[in-house]
């Protein structure tokens, strides 16, 4: 019976178009359909997924620097929204962006600070906004806005944005940090530890550990 069935179908004109259609199924790229396999989704679909999962704009998307960061942010979007308003959510969104953060809640301070307050320092050691200084007012505003969207609604906080350099620095980087200090009243150098001297070795190179911060209380 199994040998007879194909011949019967072949002689039935109704199945001809269906057979030809089935032959074309192998030529269809499923990439445009399997969009929720985020690691396999086409790059041009990522902004649509970011909008769907509500992590576009200042919730992190505008500060991503690579396709992998965008995919990671989309994959974590459900957990970020599920835990929104928690220290984990704040740390996680910064981690995806490659920014180290130091978070201290009011009850962790000695003596304890005012209830429902916290201090957050973000160390942006990579340039999140290409074409601008490492620390700049636009980056500060975007990161602060991201904190506003992720923090508990009842909490007030003090936010600091800093750049921390360890080891060998090019002269251009040092000049960039100094220029930022001159331009902005919100930026100031932090005191260096005794074992981290600033030593000018040549016109082109310096060895240093430099801390620059921008901060505000909100």
Tab-separated table of C-alpha atoms in Angstrom, residues 5 22 30 33 41 55 71-72 78 85 87 128 138 152 169 188 193 213:
chain	number	residue	atom	x	y	z
A	5	UNK	CA	0.018	5.849	-2.419
A	22	UNK	CA	6.665	21.778	-0.435
A	30	UNK	CA	13.574	30.838	8.965
A	33	UNK	CA	10.461	33.903	11.886
A	41	UNK	CA	18.234	36.736	15.177
A	55	UNK	CA	14.715	48.159	26.903
A	71	UNK	CA	21.692	40.719	22.377
A	72	UNK	CA	22.589	40.320	26.066
A	78	UNK	CA	12.438	40.013	31.193
A	85	UNK	CA	13.674	48.489	41.613
A	87	UNK	CA	20.004	46.450	43.585
A	128	UNK	CA	30.373	54.623	25.797
A	138	UNK	CA	25.673	63.707	27.834
A	152	UNK	CA	12.955	51.939	43.441
A	169	UNK	CA	48.107	55.949	29.789
A	188	UNK	CA	36.851	66.857	40.072
A	193	UNK	CA	46.544	56.803	47.262
A	213	UNK	CA	34.265	61.897	38.834
